[in-house]
C-alpha positions as protocol buffer text, in pm:
chain_id: "A"
residue {
  index: 1
  type: MET
  ca { x: -4562 y: 14733 z: 356 }
}
residue {
  index: 2
  type: ILE
  ca { x: -4222 y: 14574 z: 407 }
}
residue {
  index: 3
  type: LYS
  ca { x: -4099 y: 14579 z: 773 }
}
residue {
  index: 4
  type: LYS
  ca { x: -3805 y: 14399 z: 920 }
}
residue {
  index: 5
  type: THR
  ca { x: -3598 y: 14442 z: 1230 }
}
residue {
  index: 6
  type: ILE
  ca { x: -3226 y: 14353 z: 1228 }
}
residue {
  index: 7
  type: LYS
  ca { x: -2963 y: 14336 z: 1492 }
}
residue {
  index: 8
  type: ILE
  ca { x: -2672 y: 14579 z: 1467 }
}
residue {
  index: 9
  type: PRO
  ca { x: -2356 y: 14383 z: 1547 }
}
residue {
  index: 10
  type: ILE
  ca { x: -2092 y: 14535 z: 1771 }
}
residue {
  index: 11
  type: TYR
  ca { x: -2299 y: 14838 z: 1863 }
}
residue {
  index: 12
  type: LEU
  ca { x: -2569 y: 14626 z: 2047 }
}
residue {
  index: 13
  type: GLY
  ca { x: -2872 y: 14785 z: 1883 }
}
residue {
  index: 14
  type: LYS
  ca { x: -3163 y: 14705 z: 1655 }
}
residue {
  index: 15
  type: LEU
  ca { x: -3283 y: 14875 z: 1340 }
}
residue {
  index: 16
  type: THR
  ca { x: -3635 y: 14845 z: 1205 }
}
residue {
  index: 17
  type: ILE
  ca { x: -3650 y: 14911 z: 837 }
}
residue {
  index: 18
  type: ILE
  ca { x: -3991 y: 15003 z: 692 }
}
residue {
  index: 19
  type: PHE
  ca { x: -4094 y: 15059 z: 325 }
}
residue {
  index: 20
  type: ASP
  ca { x: -4447 y: 15171 z: 275 }
}
residue {
  index: 21
  type: LYS
  ca { x: -4657 y: 15373 z: 24 }
}
residue {
  index: 22
  type: ASP
  ca { x: -4646 y: 15662 z: 279 }
}
residue {
  index: 23
  type: LEU
  ca { x: -4519 y: 15731 z: 636 }
}
residue {
  index: 24
  type: SER
  ca { x: -4861 y: 15731 z: 802 }
}
residue {
  index: 25
  type: TYR
  ca { x: -4798 y: 15393 z: 974 }
}
residue {
  index: 26
  type: VAL
  ca { x: -4477 y: 15534 z: 1122 }
}
residue {
  index: 27
  type: GLN
  ca { x: -4645 y: 15859 z: 1217 }
}
residue {
  index: 28
  type: ASN
  ca { x: -4919 y: 15677 z: 1401 }
}
residue {
  index: 29
  type: LYS
  ca { x: -4712 y: 15400 z: 1567 }
}
residue {
  index: 30
  type: TYR
  ca { x: -4441 y: 15632 z: 1695 }
}
residue {
  index: 31
  type: LYS
  ca { x: -4664 y: 15932 z: 1752 }
}
residue {
  index: 32
  type: THR
  ca { x: -4455 y: 16168 z: 1547 }
}
residue {
  index: 33
  type: ARG
  ca { x: -4541 y: 16510 z: 1408 }
}
residue {
  index: 34
  type: SER
  ca { x: -4691 y: 16500 z: 1057 }
}
residue {
  index: 35
  type: LEU
  ca { x: -4461 y: 16319 z: 819 }
}
residue {
  index: 36
  type: GLU
  ca { x: -4659 y: 16427 z: 510 }
}
residue {
  index: 37
  type: ASN
  ca { x: -4421 y: 16513 z: 225 }
}
residue {
  index: 38
  type: TYR
  ca { x: -4118 y: 16369 z: 407 }
}
residue {
  index: 39
  type: GLY
  ca { x: -4037 y: 16076 z: 179 }
}
residue {
  index: 40
  type: ALA
  ca { x: -3820 y: 15917 z: 454 }
}
residue {
  index: 41
  type: VAL
  ca { x: -3755 y: 15953 z: 824 }
}
residue {
  index: 42
  type: THR
  ca { x: -3513 y: 15813 z: 1087 }
}
residue {
  index: 43
  type: LEU
  ca { x: -3621 y: 15782 z: 1450 }
}
residue {
  index: 44
  type: LYS
  ca { x: -3489 y: 15661 z: 1778 }
}
residue {
  index: 45
  type: ASP
  ca { x: -3737 y: 15461 z: 1991 }
}
residue {
  index: 46
  type: GLU
  ca { x: -3675 y: 15627 z: 2324 }
}
residue {
  index: 47
  type: SER
  ca { x: -3878 y: 15366 z: 2513 }
}
residue {
  index: 48
  type: LYS
  ca { x: -3630 y: 15092 z: 2418 }
}
residue {
  index: 49
  type: TYR
  ca { x: -3253 y: 15041 z: 2441 }
}
residue {
  index: 50
  type: ARG
  ca { x: -3067 y: 15139 z: 2127 }
}
residue {
  index: 51
  type: GLU
  ca { x: -3352 y: 15076 z: 1890 }
}
residue {
  index: 52
  type: TYR
  ca { x: -3382 y: 15285 z: 1573 }
}
residue {
  index: 53
  type: ILE
  ca { x: -3642 y: 15310 z: 1298 }
}
residue {
  index: 54
  type: VAL
  ca { x: -3578 y: 15409 z: 936 }
}
residue {
  index: 55
  type: ALA
  ca { x: -3875 y: 15431 z: 701 }
}
residue {
  index: 56
  type: PHE
  ca { x: -3899 y: 15503 z: 327 }
}
residue {
  index: 57
  type: GLU
  ca { x: -4183 y: 15575 z: 83 }
}
residue {
  index: 58
  type: SER
  ca { x: -3957 y: 15485 z: -217 }
}
residue {
  index: 59
  type: LYS
  ca { x: -3649 y: 15273 z: -292 }
}
residue {
  index: 60
  type: ASP
  ca { x: -3450 y: 15585 z: -392 }
}
residue {
  index: 61
  type: TYR
  ca { x: -3080 y: 15495 z: -309 }
}
residue {
  index: 62
  type: SER
  ca { x: -2986 y: 15854 z: -249 }
}
residue {
  index: 63
  type: LEU
  ca { x: -3262 y: 15875 z: 8 }
}
residue {
  index: 64
  type: ILE
  ca { x: -3142 y: 15555 z: 173 }
}
residue {
  index: 65
  type: ALA
  ca { x: -2782 y: 15687 z: 188 }
}
residue {
  index: 66
  type: HIS
  ca { x: -2912 y: 16012 z: 349 }
}
residue {
  index: 67
  type: GLU
  ca { x: -3111 y: 15822 z: 617 }
}
residue {
  index: 68
  type: ILE
  ca { x: -2808 y: 15601 z: 693 }
}
residue {
  index: 69
  type: VAL
  ca { x: -2617 y: 15913 z: 804 }
}
residue {
  index: 70
  type: HIS
  ca { x: -2889 y: 15981 z: 1058 }
}
residue {
  index: 71
  type: VAL
  ca { x: -2891 y: 15615 z: 1182 }
}
residue {
  index: 72
  type: ILE
  ca { x: -2518 y: 15622 z: 1230 }
}
residue {
  index: 73
  type: ASN
  ca { x: -2536 y: 15947 z: 1421 }
}
residue {
  index: 74
  type: TYR
  ca { x: -2793 y: 15799 z: 1659 }
}
residue {
  index: 75
  type: ILE
  ca { x: -2572 y: 15490 z: 1707 }
}
residue {
  index: 76
  type: TYR
  ca { x: -2254 y: 15698 z: 1771 }
}
residue {
  index: 77
  type: LEU
  ca { x: -2437 y: 15925 z: 2012 }
}
residue {
  index: 78
  type: ASP
  ca { x: -2572 y: 15629 z: 2212 }
}
residue {
  index: 79
  type: CYS
  ca { x: -2228 y: 15461 z: 2220 }
}
residue {
  index: 80
  type: GLY
  ca { x: -2040 y: 15777 z: 2307 }
}
residue {
  index: 81
  type: ILE
  ca { x: -1836 y: 15763 z: 1985 }
}
residue {
  index: 82
  type: GLU
  ca { x: -1707 y: 16086 z: 1835 }
}
residue {
  index: 83
  type: LEU
  ca { x: -1694 y: 16103 z: 1455 }
}
residue {
  index: 84
  type: ASP
  ca { x: -1339 y: 16105 z: 1339 }
}
residue {
  index: 85
  type: ARG
  ca { x: -1271 y: 16254 z: 1002 }
}
residue {
  index: 86
  type: VAL
  ca { x: -917 y: 16114 z: 993 }
}
residue {
  index: 87
  type: ASN
  ca { x: -978 y: 15768 z: 1122 }
}
residue {
  index: 88
  type: ASP
  ca { x: -1329 y: 15706 z: 970 }
}
residue {
  index: 89
  type: GLU
  ca { x: -1295 y: 15335 z: 882 }
}
residue {
  index: 90
  type: ASN
  ca { x: -1549 y: 15230 z: 1142 }
}
residue {
  index: 91
  type: GLN
  ca { x: -1801 y: 15475 z: 1013 }
}
residue {
  index: 92
  type: ALA
  ca { x: -1734 y: 15376 z: 654 }
}
residue {
  index: 93
  type: TYR
  ca { x: -1776 y: 15002 z: 731 }
}
residue {
  index: 94
  type: LEU
  ca { x: -2102 y: 15071 z: 920 }
}
residue {
  index: 95
  type: THR
  ca { x: -2231 y: 15276 z: 633 }
}
residue {
  index: 96
  type: GLY
  ca { x: -2167 y: 14992 z: 383 }
}
residue {
  index: 97
  type: TRP
  ca { x: -2310 y: 14729 z: 612 }
}
residue {
  index: 98
  type: LEU
  ca { x: -2633 y: 14930 z: 673 }
}
residue {
  index: 99
  type: PHE
  ca { x: -2677 y: 14996 z: 301 }
}
residue {
  index: 100
  type: GLU
  ca { x: -2633 y: 14623 z: 218 }
}
residue {
  index: 101
  type: GLU
  ca { x: -2882 y: 14524 z: 484 }
}
residue {
  index: 102
  type: ILE
  ca { x: -3142 y: 14779 z: 360 }
}
residue {
  index: 103
  type: GLU
  ca { x: -3081 y: 14670 z: 3 }
}
residue {
  index: 104
  type: LYS
  ca { x: -3139 y: 14310 z: 85 }
}
residue {
  index: 105
  type: ILE
  ca { x: -3484 y: 14398 z: 227 }
}
residue {
  index: 106
  type: ILE
  ca { x: -3594 y: 14612 z: -64 }
}
residue {
  index: 107
  type: LYS
  ca { x: -3495 y: 14357 z: -332 }
}
């Protein structure tokens, strides 16, 4: 298992990134419903301030991109930011930054 927690600059949060052969660790640690056949999951740790968890069973880039959308939605909801389809530079920057950080961990 690979597990690393990073700070999310500007938005004052933390993201724990987990790669494991299956999601049973995440299911047990965070007491979720069954994650069998999920492949990946994004959670918010409600017991902590702006802490998010993203977990993967494989290093599939399309799955990583998919989960990044969920991470950004959690961050924006917690910060009271509305998605703006016209002025989306902040969202695009955060997407790229999250992808780079996850990619560093899986390499």
